[in-house]
CSV table of C-alpha atoms in Angstrom, one decimal:
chain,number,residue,atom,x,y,z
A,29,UNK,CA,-94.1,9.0,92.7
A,30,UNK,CA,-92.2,8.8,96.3
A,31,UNK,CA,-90.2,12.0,96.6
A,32,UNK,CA,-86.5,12.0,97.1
A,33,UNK,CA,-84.9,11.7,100.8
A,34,UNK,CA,-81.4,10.7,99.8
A,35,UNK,CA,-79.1,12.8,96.7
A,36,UNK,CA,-76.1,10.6,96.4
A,37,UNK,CA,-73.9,12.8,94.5
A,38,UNK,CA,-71.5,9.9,92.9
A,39,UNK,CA,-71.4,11.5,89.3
A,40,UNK,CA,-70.1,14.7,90.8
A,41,UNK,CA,-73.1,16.8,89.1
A,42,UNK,CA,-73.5,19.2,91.8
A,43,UNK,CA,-69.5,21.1,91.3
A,44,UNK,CA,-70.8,24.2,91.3
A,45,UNK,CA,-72.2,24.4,94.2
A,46,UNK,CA,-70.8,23.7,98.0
A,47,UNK,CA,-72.5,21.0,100.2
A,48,UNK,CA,-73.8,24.2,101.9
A,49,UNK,CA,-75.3,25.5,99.3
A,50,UNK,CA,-77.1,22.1,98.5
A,51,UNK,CA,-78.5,21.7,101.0
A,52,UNK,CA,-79.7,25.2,101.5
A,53,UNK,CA,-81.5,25.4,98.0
A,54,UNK,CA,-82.8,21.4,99.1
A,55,UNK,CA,-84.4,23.0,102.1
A,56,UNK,CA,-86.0,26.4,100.0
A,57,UNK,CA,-87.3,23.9,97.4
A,58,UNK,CA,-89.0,21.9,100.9
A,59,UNK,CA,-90.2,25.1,102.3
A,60,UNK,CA,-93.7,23.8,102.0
A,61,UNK,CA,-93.6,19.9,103.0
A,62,UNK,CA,-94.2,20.1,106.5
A,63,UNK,CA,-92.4,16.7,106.8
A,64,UNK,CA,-89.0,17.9,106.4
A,65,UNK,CA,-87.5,19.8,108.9
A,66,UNK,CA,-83.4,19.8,107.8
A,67,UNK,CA,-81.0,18.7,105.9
A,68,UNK,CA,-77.6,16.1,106.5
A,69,UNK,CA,-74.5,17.0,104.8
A,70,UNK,CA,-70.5,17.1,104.9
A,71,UNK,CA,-69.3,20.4,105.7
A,72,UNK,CA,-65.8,22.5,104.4
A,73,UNK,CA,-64.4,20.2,108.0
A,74,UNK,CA,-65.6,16.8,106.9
A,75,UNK,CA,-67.9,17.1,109.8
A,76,UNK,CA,-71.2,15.4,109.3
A,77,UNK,CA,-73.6,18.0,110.1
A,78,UNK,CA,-77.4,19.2,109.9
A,79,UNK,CA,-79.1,22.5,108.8
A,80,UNK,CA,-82.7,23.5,109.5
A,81,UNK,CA,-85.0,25.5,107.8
A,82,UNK,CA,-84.1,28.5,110.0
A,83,UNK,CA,-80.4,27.9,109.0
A,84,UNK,CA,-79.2,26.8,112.2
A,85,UNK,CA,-76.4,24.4,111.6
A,86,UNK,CA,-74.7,22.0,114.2
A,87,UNK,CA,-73.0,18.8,114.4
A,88,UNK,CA,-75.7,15.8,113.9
A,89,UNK,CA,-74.1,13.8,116.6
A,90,UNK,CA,-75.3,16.5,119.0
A,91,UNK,CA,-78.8,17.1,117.2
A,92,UNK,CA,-82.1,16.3,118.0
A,93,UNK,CA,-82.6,15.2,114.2
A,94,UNK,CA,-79.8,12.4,114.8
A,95,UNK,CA,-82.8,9.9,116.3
A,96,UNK,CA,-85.3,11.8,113.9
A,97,UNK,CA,-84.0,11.1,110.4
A,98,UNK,CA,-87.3,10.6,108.7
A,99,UNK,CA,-87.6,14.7,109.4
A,100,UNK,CA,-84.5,15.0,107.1
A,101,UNK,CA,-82.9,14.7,103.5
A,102,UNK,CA,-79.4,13.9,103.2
A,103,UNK,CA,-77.0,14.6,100.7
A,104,UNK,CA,-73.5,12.8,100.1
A,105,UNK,CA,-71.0,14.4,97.6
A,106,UNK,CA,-68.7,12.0,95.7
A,107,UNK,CA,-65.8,11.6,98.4
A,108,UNK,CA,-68.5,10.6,100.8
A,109,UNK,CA,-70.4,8.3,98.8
A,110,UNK,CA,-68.4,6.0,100.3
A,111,UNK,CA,-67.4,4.8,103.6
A,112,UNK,CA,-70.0,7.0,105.4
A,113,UNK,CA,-72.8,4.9,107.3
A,114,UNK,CA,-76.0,6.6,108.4
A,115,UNK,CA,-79.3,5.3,109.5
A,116,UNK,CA,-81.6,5.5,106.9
A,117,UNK,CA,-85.4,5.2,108.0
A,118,UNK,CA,-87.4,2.3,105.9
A,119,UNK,CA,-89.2,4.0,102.9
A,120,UNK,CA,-86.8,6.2,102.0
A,121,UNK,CA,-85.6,6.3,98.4
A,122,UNK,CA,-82.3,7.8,96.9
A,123,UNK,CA,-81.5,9.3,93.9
A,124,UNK,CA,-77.7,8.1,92.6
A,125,UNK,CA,-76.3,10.6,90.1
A,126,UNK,CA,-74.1,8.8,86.8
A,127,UNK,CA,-71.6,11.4,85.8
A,128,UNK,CA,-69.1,10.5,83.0
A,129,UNK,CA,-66.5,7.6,83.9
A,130,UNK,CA,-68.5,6.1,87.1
A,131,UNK,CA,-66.7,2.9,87.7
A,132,UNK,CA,-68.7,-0.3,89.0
A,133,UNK,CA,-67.0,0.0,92.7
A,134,UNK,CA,-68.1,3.5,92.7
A,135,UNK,CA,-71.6,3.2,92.2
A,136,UNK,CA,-72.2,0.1,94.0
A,137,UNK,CA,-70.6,1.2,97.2
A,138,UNK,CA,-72.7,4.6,96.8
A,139,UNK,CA,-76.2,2.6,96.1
A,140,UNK,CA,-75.3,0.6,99.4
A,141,UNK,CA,-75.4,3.5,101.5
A,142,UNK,CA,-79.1,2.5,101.5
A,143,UNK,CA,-78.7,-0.3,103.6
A,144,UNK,CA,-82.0,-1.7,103.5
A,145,UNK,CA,-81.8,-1.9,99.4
A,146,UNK,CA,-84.7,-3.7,98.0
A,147,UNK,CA,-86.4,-4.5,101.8
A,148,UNK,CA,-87.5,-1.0,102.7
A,149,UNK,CA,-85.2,1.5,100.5
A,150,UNK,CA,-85.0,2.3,97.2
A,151,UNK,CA,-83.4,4.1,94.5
A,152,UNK,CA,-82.8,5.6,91.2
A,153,UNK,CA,-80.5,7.0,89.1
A,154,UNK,CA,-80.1,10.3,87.1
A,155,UNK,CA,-77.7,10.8,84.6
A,156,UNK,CA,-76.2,13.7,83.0
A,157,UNK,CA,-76.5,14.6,79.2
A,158,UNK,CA,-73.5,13.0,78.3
A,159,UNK,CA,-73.9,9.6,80.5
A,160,UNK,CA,-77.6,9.2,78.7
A,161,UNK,CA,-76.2,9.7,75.4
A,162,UNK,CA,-73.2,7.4,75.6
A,163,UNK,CA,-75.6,4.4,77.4
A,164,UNK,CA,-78.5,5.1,74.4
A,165,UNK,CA,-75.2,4.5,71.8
A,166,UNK,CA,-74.3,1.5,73.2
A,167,UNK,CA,-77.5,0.2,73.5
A,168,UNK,CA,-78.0,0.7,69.8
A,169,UNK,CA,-74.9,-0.5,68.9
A,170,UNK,CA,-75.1,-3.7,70.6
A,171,UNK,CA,-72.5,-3.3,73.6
A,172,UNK,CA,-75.5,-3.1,76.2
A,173,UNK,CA,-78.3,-5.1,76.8
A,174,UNK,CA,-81.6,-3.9,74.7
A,175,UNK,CA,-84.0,-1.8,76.1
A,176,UNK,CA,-86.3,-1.1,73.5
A,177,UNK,CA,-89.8,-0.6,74.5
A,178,UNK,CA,-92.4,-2.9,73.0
A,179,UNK,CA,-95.0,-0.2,73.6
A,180,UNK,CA,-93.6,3.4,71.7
A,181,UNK,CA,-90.3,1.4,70.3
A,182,UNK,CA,-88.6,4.2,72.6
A,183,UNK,CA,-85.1,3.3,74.4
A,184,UNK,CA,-85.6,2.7,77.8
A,185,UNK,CA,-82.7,2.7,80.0
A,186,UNK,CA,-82.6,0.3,83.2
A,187,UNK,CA,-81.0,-0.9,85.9
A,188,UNK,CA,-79.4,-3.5,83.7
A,189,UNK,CA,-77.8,-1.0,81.3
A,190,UNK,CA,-76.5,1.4,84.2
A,191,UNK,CA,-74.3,-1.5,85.4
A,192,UNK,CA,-73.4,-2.7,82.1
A,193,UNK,CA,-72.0,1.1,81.4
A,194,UNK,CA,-70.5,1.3,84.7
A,195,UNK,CA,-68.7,-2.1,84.3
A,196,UNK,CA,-67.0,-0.6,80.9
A,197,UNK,CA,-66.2,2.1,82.9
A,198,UNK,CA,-64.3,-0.3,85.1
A,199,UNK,CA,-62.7,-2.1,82.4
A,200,UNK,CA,-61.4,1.3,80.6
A,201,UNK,CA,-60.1,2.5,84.3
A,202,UNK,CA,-58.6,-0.9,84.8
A,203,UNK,CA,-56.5,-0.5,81.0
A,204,UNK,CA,-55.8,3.4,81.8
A,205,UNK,CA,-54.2,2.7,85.0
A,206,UNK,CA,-52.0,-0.8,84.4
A,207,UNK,CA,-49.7,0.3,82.6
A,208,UNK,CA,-48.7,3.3,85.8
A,209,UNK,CA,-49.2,-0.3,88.1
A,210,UNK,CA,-46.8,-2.1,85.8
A,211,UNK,CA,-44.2,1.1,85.9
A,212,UNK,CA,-44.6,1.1,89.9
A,213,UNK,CA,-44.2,-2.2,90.0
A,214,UNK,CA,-41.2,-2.5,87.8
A,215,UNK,CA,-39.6,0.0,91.1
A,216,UNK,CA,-41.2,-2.3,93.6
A,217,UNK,CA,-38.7,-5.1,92.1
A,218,UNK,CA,-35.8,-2.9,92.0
A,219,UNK,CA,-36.1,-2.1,96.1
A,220,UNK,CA,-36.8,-5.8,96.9
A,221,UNK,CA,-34.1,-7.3,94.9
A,222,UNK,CA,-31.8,-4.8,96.7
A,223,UNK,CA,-33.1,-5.3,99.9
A,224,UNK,CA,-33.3,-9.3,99.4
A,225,UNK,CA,-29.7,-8.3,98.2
A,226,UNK,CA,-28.1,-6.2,101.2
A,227,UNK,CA,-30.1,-7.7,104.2
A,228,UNK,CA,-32.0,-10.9,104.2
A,229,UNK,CA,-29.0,-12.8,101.8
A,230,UNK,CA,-26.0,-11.7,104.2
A,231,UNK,CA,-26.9,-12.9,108.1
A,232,UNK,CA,-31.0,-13.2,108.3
A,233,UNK,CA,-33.3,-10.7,107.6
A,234,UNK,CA,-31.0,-8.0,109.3
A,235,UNK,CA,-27.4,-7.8,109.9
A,236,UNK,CA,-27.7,-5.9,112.7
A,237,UNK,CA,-27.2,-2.7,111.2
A,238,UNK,CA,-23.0,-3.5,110.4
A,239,UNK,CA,-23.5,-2.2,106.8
A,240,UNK,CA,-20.7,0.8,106.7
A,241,UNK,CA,-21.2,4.2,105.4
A,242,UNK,CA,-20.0,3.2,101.7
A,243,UNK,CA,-22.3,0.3,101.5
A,244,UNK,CA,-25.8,2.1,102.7
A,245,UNK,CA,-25.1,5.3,100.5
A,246,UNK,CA,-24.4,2.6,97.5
A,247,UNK,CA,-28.1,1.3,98.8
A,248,UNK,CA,-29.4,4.3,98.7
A,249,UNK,CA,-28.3,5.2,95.1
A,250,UNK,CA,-29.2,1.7,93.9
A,251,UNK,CA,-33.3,2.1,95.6
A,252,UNK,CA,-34.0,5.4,95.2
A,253,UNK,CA,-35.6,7.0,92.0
A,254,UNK,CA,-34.4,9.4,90.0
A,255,UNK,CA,-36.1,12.8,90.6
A,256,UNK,CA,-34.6,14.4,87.6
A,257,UNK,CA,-35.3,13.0,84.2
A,258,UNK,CA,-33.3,14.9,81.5
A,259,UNK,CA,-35.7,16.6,78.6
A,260,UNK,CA,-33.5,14.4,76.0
A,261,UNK,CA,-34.7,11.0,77.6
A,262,UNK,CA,-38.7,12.8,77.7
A,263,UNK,CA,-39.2,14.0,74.7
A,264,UNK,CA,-36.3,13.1,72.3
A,265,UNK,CA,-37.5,9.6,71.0
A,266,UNK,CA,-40.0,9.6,68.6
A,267,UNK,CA,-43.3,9.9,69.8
A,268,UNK,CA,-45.2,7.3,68.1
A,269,UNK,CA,-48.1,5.0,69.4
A,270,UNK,CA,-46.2,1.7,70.5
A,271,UNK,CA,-47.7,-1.3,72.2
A,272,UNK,CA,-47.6,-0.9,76.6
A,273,UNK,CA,-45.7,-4.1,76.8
A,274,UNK,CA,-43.0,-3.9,74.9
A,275,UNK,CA,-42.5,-0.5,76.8
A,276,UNK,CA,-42.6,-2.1,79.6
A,277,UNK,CA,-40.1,-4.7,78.7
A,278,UNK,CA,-37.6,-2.3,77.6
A,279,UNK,CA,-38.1,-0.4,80.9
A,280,UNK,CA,-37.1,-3.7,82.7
A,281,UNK,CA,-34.1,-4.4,80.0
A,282,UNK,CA,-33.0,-1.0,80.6
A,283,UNK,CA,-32.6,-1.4,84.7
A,284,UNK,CA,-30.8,-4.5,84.5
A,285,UNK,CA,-28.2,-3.0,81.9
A,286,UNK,CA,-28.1,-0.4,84.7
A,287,UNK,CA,-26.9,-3.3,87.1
A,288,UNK,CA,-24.6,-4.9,84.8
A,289,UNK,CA,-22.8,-2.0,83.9
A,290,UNK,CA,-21.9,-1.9,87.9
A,291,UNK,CA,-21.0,-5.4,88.3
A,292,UNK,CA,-21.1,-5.4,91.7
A,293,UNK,CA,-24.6,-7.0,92.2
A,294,UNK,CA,-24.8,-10.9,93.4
A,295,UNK,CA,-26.7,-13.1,90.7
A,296,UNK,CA,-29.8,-13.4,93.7
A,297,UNK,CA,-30.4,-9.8,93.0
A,298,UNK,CA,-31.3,-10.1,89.1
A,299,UNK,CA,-33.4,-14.1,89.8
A,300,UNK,CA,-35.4,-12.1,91.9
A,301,UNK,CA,-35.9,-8.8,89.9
A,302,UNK,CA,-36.8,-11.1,87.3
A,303,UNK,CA,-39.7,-13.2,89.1
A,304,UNK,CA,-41.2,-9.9,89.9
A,305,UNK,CA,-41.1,-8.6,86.5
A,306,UNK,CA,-42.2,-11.7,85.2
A,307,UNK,CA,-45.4,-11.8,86.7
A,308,UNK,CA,-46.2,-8.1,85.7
A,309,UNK,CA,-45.3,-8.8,82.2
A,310,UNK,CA,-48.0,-11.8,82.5
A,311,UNK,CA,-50.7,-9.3,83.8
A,312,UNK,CA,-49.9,-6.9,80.9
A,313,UNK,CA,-50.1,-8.9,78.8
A,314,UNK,CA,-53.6,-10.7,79.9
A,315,UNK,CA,-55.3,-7.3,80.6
A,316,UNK,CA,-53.6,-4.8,77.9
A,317,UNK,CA,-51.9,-7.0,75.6
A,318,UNK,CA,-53.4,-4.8,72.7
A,319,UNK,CA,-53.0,-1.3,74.6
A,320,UNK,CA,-50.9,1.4,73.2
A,321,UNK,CA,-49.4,4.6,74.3
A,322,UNK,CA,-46.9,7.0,72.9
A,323,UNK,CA,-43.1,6.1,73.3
A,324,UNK,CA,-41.7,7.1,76.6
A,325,UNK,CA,-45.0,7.7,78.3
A,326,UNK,CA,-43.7,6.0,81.5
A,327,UNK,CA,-40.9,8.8,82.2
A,328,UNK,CA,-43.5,11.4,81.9
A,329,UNK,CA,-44.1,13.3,84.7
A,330,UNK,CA,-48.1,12.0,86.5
A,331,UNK,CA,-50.2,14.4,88.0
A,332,UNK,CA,-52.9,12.9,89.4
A,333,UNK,CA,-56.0,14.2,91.6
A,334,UNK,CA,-56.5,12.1,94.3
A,335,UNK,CA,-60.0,11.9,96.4
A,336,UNK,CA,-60.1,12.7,99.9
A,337,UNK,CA,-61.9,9.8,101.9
A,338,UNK,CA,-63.0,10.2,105.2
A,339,UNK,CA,-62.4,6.8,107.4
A,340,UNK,CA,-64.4,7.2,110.5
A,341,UNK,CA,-63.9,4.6,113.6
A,342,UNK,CA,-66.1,4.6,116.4
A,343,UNK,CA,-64.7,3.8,120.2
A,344,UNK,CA,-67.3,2.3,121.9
A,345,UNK,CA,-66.7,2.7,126.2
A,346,UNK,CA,-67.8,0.2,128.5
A,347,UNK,CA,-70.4,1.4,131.2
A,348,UNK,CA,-69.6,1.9,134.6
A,349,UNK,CA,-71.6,0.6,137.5
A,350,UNK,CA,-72.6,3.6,140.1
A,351,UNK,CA,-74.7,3.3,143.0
A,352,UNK,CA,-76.4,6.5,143.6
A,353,UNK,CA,-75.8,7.9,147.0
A,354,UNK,CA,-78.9,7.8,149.2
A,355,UNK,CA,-79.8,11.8,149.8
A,356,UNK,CA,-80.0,13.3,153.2
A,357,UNK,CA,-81.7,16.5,153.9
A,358,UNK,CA,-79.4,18.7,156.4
A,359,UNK,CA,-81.3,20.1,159.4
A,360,UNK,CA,-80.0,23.7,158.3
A,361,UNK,CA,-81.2,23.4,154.7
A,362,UNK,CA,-84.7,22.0,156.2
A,363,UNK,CA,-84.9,25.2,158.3
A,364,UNK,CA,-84.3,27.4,155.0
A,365,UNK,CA,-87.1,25.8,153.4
A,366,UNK,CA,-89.5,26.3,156.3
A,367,UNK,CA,-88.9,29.4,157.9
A,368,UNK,CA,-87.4,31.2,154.7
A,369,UNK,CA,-84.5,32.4,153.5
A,370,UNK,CA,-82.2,34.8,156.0
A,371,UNK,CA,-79.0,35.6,156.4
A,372,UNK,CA,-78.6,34.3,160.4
A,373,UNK,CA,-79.9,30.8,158.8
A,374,UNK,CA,-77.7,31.2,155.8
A,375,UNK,CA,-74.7,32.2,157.9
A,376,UNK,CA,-75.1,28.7,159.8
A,377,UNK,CA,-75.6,27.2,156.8
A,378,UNK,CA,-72.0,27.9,155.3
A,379,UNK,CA,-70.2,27.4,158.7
A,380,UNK,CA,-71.0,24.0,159.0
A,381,UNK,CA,-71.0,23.5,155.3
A,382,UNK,CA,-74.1,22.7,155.0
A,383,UNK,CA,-74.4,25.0,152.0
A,384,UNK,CA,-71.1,25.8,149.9
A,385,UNK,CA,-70.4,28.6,147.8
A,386,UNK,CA,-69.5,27.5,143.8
A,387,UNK,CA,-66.0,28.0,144.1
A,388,UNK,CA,-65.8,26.1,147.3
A,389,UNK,CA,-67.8,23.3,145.9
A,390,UNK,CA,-65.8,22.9,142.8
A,391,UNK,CA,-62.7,23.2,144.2
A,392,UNK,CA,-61.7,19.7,144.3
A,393,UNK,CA,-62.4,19.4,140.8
A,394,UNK,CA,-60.9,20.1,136.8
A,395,UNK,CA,-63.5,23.1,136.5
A,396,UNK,CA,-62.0,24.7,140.0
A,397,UNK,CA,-59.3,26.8,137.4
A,398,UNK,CA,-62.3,28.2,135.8
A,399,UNK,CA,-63.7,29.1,138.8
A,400,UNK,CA,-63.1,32.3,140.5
A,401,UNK,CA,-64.2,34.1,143.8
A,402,UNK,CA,-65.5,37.6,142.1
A,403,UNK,CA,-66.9,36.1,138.6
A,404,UNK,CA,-69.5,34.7,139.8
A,405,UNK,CA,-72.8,35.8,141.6
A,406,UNK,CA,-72.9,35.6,145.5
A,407,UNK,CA,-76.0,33.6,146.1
A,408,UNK,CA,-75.2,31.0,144.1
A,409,UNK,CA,-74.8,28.4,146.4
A,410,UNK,CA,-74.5,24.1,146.5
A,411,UNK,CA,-75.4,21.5,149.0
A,412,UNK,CA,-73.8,18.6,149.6
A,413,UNK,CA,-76.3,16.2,147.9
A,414,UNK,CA,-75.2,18.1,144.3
A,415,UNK,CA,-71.4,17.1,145.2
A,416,UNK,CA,-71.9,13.6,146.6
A,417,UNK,CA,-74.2,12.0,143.7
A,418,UNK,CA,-72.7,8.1,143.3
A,419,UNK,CA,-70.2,5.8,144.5
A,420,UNK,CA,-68.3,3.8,141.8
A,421,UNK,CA,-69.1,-0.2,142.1
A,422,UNK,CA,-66.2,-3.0,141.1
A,423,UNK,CA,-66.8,-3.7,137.7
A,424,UNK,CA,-68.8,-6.9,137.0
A,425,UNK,CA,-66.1,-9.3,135.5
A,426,UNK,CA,-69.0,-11.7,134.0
């Protein structure tokens, strides 16, 4: 079979290892195939960057191997499976890892780093233990498509099944996280009303900043969250399974007894907290109507480990027009190249500035701070063809 040129990593199989070390062992395993010279990867920086087989590493913007990809393997870990574009060479093929939980989004934006997909690249996926086990069950049980070969009566798994088992994975992230989207959203209402409320109901969509001291800290107390939550109000109800809904409903009964109890909020304030809410409650219950968590589970405390992407944005800079200027052989110079190099010809040479020492020649430039009299050597010298080299044209504005 075609050998492997890409290793997109979106199953996170490779966390015990660094990028580095990937791509080092790659390499060692490719010690013998002639055709591969290096290997692309992320670094510790985020930096794409490319390491040979003598373990010379440098940026691949700046290397040789950028316009000579089909001397290279690449390998993307999970945070760069997406978002990083690269120009794969035709005929290359990919492998795409499955690790456990792989969400339809994830893979397909990792399989479509290969650009050329099914017109000059291809791919294929490897899956871990668990990821083959848990496709193989639903196959058998009926929740994926049948693979069954009619040859051996084996279980084959294929494309189709990988994207049936990816789009479950979707539909379980999709019911894990609503109920976190509902709870954010149920705060999202509570700073709009306010600030429909306070700003947009009294003079436009600011009153020009006339609110007094009383009136913003009594915003402030009315927007912001609660930081502390007391252990009572966590872990004092019973902790029984109960449907997400009605949790969320009594989350949204509970905030406007909050308001009432204050009676100081305009009637605009709860219509509008309540057309918010209303739609959230008619997501819930079309998406996770059936779902249940323990009681309370939406004042527990998150933590939540979030990927680091990498959005890169290229600046592209218009060229400039230059006309080269026309060189002109000084007499002096001429004489140095004919009757050799001495120090009466050289000493006419640098009084008419014919020749210039480095210091002298850079002087009138950003590099003349670096340059000092003493640090560098004393017959290294400049004409005036290596200082006058263009003159800048108008801009064509066509």
């Amino acid at each position: 079979e075609s050998p492997i040129h890409l290793l997109l990593d979106v199953g996170a199989l490779m966390i015990e290892l660094t990028n580095e070390q990937v791509a080092k062992q790659w390499l060692e395993l490719l010690s013998n195939n002639p055709n591969i010279e290096a290997a692309v990867y992320f670094d510790d920086n985020n930096q794409l960057v490319v390491r040979d087989k003598s373990d010379k590493v440098q940026m691949l913007e700046y290397s040789p191997f950028k316009d000579t990809m089909d001397r290279c393997v690449v390998y993307l870990d999970d945070a760069h499976t997406r978002g990083t574009d690269l120009k794969i060479p035709r005929d290359r093929k990919a492998c795409v890892t499955l690790g456990n939980g792989v969400t339809k989004d994830r893979l397909v934006q990792a399989c479509m780093r290969m650009r050329m997909l099914g017109n000059g690249h291809s791919l294929e996926f490897w899956a871990s233990h668990e990821v083959d086990s848990q496709i193989k069950e639903g196959m058998v049980n009926g929740k994926y498509s049948n693979g069954v070969s009619k040859v051996n009566k084996t279980i084959r798994i294929g494309v189709r099944q990988v994207v049936e088992w990816s789009l479950e994975n979707s539909k379980v992230f999709t019911e894990e996280c609503m109920p976190l989207w509902a709870s954010q959203g149920v705060n999202f209402a509570v700073k709009e009303a306010v600030n429909y409320t306070n700003f947009q109901e009294k003079g436009g969509n600011n009153n020009g900043g006339n609110n007094n001291a009383e009136e913003l800290k009594e915003l402030g107390e009315d927007v912001c969250e609660k930081e502390v939550v007391e252990l009572m109000r966590l872990y004092g109800t019973k902790r029984s399974e109960q449907l997400v809904v009605n949790q969320i409903e009594e989350r949204i009964s509970k905030v406007v007894e909050e308001w009432n109890n204050k009676k100081k909020h305009e009637k605009s304030l709860g219509l509008i907290f309540k057309a918010i809410t209303d739609q959230i409650l008619r997501h819930c219950n079309k998406f996770i109507m059936n779902s249940k968590r323990l009681g309370n589970f939406l004042e527990e405390e998150q933590e939540r480990e979030l990927e680091y992407e990498v959005e890169e944005e290229q600046m592209k800079q218009e060229q400039i027009n230059l006309t080269p200027v026309k060189p002109i052989l000084d007499k002096k110079i001429a004489s140095i190249i004919r009757n050799g190099y001495g120090d009466d010809r050289l000493e006419e040479a640098l009084e008419f500035e014919a020749l210039l020492t480095l210091p002298t020649a850079l002087r009138y430039t950003s590099l003349s701070r670096f340059v000092k009299e003493d640090k560098w050597g004393k017959n290294i010298y400049a004409t005036l063809d290596f200082l006058r080299v263009s003159i800048e044209e108008e801009l064509d504005s066509g």
